[in-house]
Short mmCIF file of C-alpha atoms in Angstrom, two decimals:
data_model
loop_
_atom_site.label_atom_id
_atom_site.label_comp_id
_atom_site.label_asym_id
_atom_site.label_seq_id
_atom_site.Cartn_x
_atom_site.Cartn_y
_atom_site.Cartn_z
CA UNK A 38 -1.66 9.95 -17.02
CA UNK A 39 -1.63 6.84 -19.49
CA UNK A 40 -4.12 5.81 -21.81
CA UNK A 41 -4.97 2.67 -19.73
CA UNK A 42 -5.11 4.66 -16.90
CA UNK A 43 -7.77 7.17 -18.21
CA UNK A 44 -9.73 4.39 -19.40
CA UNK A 45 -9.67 2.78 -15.58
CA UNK A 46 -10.45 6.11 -14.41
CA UNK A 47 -13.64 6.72 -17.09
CA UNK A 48 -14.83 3.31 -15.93
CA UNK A 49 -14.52 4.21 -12.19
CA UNK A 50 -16.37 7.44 -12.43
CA UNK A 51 -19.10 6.13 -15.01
CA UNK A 52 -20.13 3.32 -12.66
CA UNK A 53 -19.96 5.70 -9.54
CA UNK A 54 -22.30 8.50 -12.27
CA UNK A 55 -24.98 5.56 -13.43
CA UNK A 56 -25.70 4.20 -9.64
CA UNK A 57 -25.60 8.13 -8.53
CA UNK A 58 -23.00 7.39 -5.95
CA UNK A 59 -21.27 10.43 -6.92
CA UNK A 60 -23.13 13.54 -5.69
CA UNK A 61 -22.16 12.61 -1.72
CA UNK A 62 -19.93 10.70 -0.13
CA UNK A 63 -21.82 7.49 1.06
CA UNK A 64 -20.81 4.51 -0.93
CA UNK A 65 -18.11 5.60 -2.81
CA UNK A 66 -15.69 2.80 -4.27
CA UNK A 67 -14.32 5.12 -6.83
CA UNK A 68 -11.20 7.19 -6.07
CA UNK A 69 -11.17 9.67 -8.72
CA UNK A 70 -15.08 10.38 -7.63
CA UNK A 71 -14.26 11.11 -3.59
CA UNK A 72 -15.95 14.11 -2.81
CA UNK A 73 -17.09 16.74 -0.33
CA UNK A 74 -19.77 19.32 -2.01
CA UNK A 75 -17.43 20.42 -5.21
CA UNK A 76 -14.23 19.78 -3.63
CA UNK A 77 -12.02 16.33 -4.23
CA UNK A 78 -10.70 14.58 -1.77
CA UNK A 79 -6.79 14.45 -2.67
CA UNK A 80 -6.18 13.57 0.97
CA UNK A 81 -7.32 10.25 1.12
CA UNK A 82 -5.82 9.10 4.73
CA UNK A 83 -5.23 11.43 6.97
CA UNK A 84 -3.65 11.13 11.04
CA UNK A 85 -3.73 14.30 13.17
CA UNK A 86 -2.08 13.87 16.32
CA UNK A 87 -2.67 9.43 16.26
CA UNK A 88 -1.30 7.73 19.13
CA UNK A 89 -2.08 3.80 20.21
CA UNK A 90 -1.75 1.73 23.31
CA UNK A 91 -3.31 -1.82 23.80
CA UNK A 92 -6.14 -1.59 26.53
CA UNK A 93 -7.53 -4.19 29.23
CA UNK A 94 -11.13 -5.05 29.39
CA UNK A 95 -11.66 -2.45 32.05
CA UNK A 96 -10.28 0.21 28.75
CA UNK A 97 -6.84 0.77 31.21
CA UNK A 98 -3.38 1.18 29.20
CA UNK A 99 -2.36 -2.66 28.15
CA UNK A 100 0.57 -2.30 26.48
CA UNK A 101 3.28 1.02 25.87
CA UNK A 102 2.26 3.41 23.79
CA UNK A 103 2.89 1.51 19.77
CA UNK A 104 1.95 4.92 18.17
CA UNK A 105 3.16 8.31 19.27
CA UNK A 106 1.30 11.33 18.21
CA UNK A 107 1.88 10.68 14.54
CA UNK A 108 0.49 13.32 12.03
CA UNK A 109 0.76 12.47 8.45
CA UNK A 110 -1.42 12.75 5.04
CA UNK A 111 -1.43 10.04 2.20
CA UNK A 112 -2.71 11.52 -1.62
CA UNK A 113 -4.98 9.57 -3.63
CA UNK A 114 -2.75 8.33 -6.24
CA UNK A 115 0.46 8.42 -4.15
CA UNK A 116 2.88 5.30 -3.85
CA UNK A 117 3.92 5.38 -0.36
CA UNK A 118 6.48 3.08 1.22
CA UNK A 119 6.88 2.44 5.28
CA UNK A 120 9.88 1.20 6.45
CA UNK A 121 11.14 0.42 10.10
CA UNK A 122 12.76 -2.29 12.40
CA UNK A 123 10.28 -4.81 14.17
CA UNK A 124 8.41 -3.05 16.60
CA UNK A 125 8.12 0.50 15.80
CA UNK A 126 4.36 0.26 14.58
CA UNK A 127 4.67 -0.02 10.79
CA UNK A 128 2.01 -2.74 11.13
CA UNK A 129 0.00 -0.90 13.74
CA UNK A 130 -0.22 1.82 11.73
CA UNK A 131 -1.44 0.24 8.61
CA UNK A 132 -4.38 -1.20 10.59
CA UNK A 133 -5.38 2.30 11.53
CA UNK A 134 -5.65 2.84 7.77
CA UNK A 135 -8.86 0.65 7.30
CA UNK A 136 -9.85 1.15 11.19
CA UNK A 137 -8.97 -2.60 12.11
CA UNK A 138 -7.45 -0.80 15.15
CA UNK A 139 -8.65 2.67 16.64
CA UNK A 140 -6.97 5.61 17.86
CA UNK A 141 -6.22 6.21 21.97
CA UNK A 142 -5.68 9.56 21.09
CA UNK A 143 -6.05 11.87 18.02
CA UNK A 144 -7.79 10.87 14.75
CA UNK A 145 -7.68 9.35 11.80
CA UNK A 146 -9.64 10.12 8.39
CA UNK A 147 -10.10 8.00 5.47
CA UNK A 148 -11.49 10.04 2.39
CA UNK A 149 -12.32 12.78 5.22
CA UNK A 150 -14.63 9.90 7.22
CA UNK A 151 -13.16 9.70 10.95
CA UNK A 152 -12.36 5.92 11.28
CA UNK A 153 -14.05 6.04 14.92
CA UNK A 154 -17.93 6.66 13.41
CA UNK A 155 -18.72 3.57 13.99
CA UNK A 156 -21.42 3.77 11.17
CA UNK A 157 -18.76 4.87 8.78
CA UNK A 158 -16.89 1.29 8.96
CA UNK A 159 -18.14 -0.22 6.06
CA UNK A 160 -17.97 2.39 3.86
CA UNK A 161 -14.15 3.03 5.15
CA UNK A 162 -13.34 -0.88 4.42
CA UNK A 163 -14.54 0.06 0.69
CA UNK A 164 -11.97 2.50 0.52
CA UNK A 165 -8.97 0.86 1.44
CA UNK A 166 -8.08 -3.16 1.01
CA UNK A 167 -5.21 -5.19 2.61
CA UNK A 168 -3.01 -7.45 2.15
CA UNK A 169 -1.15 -9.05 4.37
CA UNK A 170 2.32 -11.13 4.44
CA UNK A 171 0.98 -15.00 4.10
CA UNK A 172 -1.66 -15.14 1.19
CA UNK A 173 -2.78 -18.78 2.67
CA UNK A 174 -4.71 -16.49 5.26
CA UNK A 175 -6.59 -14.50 2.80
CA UNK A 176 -7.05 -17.08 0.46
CA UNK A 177 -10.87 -19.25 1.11
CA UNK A 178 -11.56 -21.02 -1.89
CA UNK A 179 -10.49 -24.28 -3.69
CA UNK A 180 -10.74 -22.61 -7.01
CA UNK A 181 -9.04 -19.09 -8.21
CA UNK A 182 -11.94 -17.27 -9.75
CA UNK A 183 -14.54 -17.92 -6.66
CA UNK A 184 -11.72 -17.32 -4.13
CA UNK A 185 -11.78 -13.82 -6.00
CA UNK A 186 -15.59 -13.60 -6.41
CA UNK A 187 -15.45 -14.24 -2.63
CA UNK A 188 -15.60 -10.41 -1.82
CA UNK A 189 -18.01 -9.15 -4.62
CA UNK A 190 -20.47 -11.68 -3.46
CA UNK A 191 -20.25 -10.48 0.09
CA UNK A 192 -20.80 -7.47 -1.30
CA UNK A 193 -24.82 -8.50 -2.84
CA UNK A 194 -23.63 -7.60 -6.70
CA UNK A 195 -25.73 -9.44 -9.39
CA UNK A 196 -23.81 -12.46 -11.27
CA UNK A 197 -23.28 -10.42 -14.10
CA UNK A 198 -21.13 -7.87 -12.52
CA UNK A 199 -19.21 -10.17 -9.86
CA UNK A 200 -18.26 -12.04 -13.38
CA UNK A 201 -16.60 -8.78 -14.67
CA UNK A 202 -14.92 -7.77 -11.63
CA UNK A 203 -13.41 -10.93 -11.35
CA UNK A 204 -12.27 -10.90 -14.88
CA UNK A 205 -11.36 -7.61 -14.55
CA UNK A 206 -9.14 -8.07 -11.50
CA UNK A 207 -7.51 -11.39 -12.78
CA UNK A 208 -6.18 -9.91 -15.58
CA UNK A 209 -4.97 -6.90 -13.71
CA UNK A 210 -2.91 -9.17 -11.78
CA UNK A 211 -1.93 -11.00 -14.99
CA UNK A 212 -3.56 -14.38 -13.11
CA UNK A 213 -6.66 -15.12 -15.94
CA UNK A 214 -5.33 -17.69 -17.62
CA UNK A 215 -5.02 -19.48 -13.67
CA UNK A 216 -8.47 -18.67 -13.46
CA UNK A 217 -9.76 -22.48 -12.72
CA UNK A 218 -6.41 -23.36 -10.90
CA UNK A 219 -6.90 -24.77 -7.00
CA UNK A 220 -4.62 -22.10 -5.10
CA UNK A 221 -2.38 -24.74 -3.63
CA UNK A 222 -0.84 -25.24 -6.80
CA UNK A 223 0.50 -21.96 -7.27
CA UNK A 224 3.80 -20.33 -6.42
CA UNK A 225 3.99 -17.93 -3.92
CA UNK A 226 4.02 -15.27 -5.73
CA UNK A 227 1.00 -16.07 -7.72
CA UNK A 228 -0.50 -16.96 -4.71
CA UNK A 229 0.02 -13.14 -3.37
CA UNK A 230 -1.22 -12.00 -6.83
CA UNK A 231 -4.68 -13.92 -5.91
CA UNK A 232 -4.58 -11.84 -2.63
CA UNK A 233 -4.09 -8.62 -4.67
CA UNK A 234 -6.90 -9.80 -7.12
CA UNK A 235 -9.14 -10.19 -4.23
CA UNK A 236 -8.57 -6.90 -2.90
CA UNK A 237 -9.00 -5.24 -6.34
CA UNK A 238 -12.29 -6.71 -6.87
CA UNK A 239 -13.83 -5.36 -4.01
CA UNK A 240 -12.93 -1.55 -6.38
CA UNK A 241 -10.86 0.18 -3.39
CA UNK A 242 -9.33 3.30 -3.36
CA UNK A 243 -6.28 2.34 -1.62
CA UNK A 244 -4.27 -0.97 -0.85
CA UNK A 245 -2.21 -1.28 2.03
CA UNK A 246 -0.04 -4.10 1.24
CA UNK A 247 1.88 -5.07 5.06
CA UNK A 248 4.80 -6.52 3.95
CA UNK A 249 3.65 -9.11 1.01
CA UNK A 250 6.84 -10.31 -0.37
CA UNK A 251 8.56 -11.37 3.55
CA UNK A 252 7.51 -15.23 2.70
CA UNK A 253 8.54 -15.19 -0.97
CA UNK A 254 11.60 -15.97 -3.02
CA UNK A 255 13.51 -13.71 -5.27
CA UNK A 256 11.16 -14.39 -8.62
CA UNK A 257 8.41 -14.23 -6.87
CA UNK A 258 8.77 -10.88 -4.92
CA UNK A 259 9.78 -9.36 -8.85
CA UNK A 260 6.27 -10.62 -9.59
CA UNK A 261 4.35 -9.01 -6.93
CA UNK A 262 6.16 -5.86 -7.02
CA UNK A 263 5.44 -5.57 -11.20
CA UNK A 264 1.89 -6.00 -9.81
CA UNK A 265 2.06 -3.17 -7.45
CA UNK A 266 4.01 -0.76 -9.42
CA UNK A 267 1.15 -1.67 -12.25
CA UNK A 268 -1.74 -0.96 -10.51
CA UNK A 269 -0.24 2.69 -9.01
CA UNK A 270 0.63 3.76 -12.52
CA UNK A 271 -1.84 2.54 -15.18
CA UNK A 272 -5.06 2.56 -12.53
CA UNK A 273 -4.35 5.03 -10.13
CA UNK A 274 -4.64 2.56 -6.88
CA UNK A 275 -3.28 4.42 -3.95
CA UNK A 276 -0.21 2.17 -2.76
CA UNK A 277 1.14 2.05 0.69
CA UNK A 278 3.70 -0.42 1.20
CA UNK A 279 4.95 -1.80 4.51
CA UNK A 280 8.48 -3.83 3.55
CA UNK A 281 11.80 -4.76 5.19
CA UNK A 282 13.28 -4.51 1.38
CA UNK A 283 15.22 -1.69 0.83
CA UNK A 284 14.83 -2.24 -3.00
CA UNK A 285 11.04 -2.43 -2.88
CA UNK A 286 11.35 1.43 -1.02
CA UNK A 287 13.01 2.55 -3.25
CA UNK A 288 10.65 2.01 -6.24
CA UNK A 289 8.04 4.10 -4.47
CA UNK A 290 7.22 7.65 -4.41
CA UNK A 291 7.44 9.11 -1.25
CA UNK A 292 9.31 6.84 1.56
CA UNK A 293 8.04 6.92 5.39
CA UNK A 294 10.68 5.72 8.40
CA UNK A 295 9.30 4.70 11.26
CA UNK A 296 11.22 4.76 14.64
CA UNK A 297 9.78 3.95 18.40
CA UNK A 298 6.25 4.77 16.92
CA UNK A 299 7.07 7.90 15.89
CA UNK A 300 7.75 9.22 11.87
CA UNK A 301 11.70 9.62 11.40
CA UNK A 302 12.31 10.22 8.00
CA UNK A 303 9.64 11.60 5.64
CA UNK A 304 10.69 12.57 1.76
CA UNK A 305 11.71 11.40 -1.64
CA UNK A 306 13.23 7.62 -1.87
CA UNK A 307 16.49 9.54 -3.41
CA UNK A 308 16.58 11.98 -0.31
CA UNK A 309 15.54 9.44 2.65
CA UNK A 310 18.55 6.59 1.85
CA UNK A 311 20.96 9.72 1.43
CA UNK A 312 20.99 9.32 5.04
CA UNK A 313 23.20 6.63 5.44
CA UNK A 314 23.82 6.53 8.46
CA UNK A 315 20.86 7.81 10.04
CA UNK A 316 19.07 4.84 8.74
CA UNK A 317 22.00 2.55 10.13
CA UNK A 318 21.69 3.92 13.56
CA UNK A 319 17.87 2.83 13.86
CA UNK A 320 19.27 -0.62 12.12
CA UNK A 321 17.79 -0.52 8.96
CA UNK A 322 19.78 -1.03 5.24
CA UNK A 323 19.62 1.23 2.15
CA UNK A 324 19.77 -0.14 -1.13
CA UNK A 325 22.70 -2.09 -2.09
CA UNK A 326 24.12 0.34 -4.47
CA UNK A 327 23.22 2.93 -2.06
CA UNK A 328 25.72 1.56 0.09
CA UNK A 329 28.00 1.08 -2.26
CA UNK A 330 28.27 4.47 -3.03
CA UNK A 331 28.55 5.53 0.85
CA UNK A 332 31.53 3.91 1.05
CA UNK A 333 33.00 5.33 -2.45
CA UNK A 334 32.21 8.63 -0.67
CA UNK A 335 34.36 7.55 2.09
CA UNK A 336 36.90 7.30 0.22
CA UNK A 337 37.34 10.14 -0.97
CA UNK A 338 35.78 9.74 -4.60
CA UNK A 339 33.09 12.66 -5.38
CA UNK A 340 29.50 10.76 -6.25
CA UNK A 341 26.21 11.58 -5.91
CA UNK A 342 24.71 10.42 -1.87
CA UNK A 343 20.98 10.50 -3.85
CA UNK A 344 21.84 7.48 -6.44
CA UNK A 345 19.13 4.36 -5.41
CA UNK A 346 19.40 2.51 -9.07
CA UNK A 347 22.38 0.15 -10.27
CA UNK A 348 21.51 1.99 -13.55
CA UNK A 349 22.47 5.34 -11.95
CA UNK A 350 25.00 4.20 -10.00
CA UNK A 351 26.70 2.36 -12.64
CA UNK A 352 26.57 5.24 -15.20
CA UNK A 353 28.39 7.69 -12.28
CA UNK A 354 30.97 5.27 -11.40
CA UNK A 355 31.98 5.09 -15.29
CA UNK A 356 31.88 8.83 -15.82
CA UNK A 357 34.57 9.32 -12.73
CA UNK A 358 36.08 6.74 -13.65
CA UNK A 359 37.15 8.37 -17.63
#
């Protein structure tokens, strides 16, 4: 753990220790504070069993079945990526994650509180923020620091401290100096960033991010993902990321593949594109270099199926190659 992330951590669990938030779970923001009695919570979302159909107003089955009796666990900490073709209920499932949608069958637990106790919803939209693909429909302000402050205020905080967490979440984003800036006149990708700030100053354990580059160009995408990979590794945010870009998978920790509502592929980024053509039977990509190594492979030339980097692949290329 890095120095900045110790200090985020300290800061977490002092706030959670001075308003005595930390001797049960109700009202917890902090994630390094989640507990049960003595024991941590290290599972923060949890689905035993989760399956999801649309209903009518008369409750009757509306739509097929989106998710099929999916069991999974996401650590507090973890960077978690979701991939999948249109359709296979990436999206469905990451509104299960801060009970937007339900469960039709099985459960779901965030920080061990089952998304379906009704008085529990509050305290489970504390733990885990979202953002979606378009930040024009998250973004409600005509200035950057009170779109941020937006959430904070909701939340009945005094001045003082919706001041610091929007400073604080700002320049976790690396969006201060924007701070008076109208939104509209912002890229894209600082536009997301402002999303992300919004999220972070609401102090969630988690942040479900469904696909947030989709609408951005190539510089801008490299910004948000520096963002995300930032706020995993020096604060501890648990990350799970719903994307269509191979690349962006392959930067997590621990990739998810989603097929026909049901979990595929489940490992290590290195081990889940290994599968070449797995993954190209369900239609999806691997990395570029990935793929470039596949067909090397083909060919008879002896590299390792587990390279995801252009770093790695160029270094194995030039040892066969001497």
């Amino acid at each position: 753990m890095g120095c900045s992330q110790r200090v985020w951590r300290y800061w977490w669990c002092f706030c959670c220790w001075y308003s005595g938030k930390n001797k049960d779970t109700e009202g917890i923001s902090c994630p390094y504070c989640l507990k049960k009695g003595e024991n941590t919570v290290e599972k923060l979302i949890a689905a035993e069993h989760l399956s999801f159909h649309y209903t009518d107003e008369e409750g009757k089955p509306a739509s097929p079945e989106i998710l099929k009796d999916l069991t999974l666990t996401l650590e507090a900490g973890s960077f978690v990526a979701v991939l999948g073709h249109n359709g296979c209920g990436k999206s469905t499932l990451a509104k299960h994650m801060n009970a937007i949608l339900l469960p039709t069958g099985g459960k779901m637990w965030i920080a061990g509180i089952d998304t379906c106790d009704e008085e529990k919803l509050y305290e489970i939209r504390q733990h885990v923020g979202m953002v979606f693909q378009n930040p024009d429909n998250q973004i409600v302000a005509t200035i950057v620091e009170e779109d941020v402050a937006f959430g904070p205020e909701n939340l009945g905080l005094p001045p003082e401290a919706i001041r610091e967490r929007v400073d604080d979440a700002l320049k976790a984003v690396g969006m201060y100096e924007y701070r008076m800036h109208a939104p509209n006149q912002l890229s894209g990708g600082q536009k997301q960033r402002i999303a992300i700030a919004g999220i972070i100053a609401m102090r969630p354990s988690c942040i479900v991010l469904d696909e947030p580059t989709a609408m951005l160009d190539p510089k801008g995408r490299m910004e948000v993902m520096k963002t995300i990979r930032m706020l995993n590794r020096s604060y501890g945010i648990t990350i799970v990321l719903i994307t269509h870009y191979m690349e962006e998978a392959a930067q997590a920790d621990r990739v998810i593949v989603m097929d026909d509502g049901n979990i595929l592929l489940d490992d290590r980024p290195e081990e889940v594109f290994s599968h070449v053509e797995q993954m190209k039977a369900i239609g999806l990509d691997v990395p570029q270099v990935t793929e470039l190594v596949y067909e090397l492979r083909q060919q008879g030339i002896p590299l390792d199926s587990h390279i995801i980097s252009e770093d790695a692949g160029v270094e194995a290329i030039l040892q066969n190659m001497a």
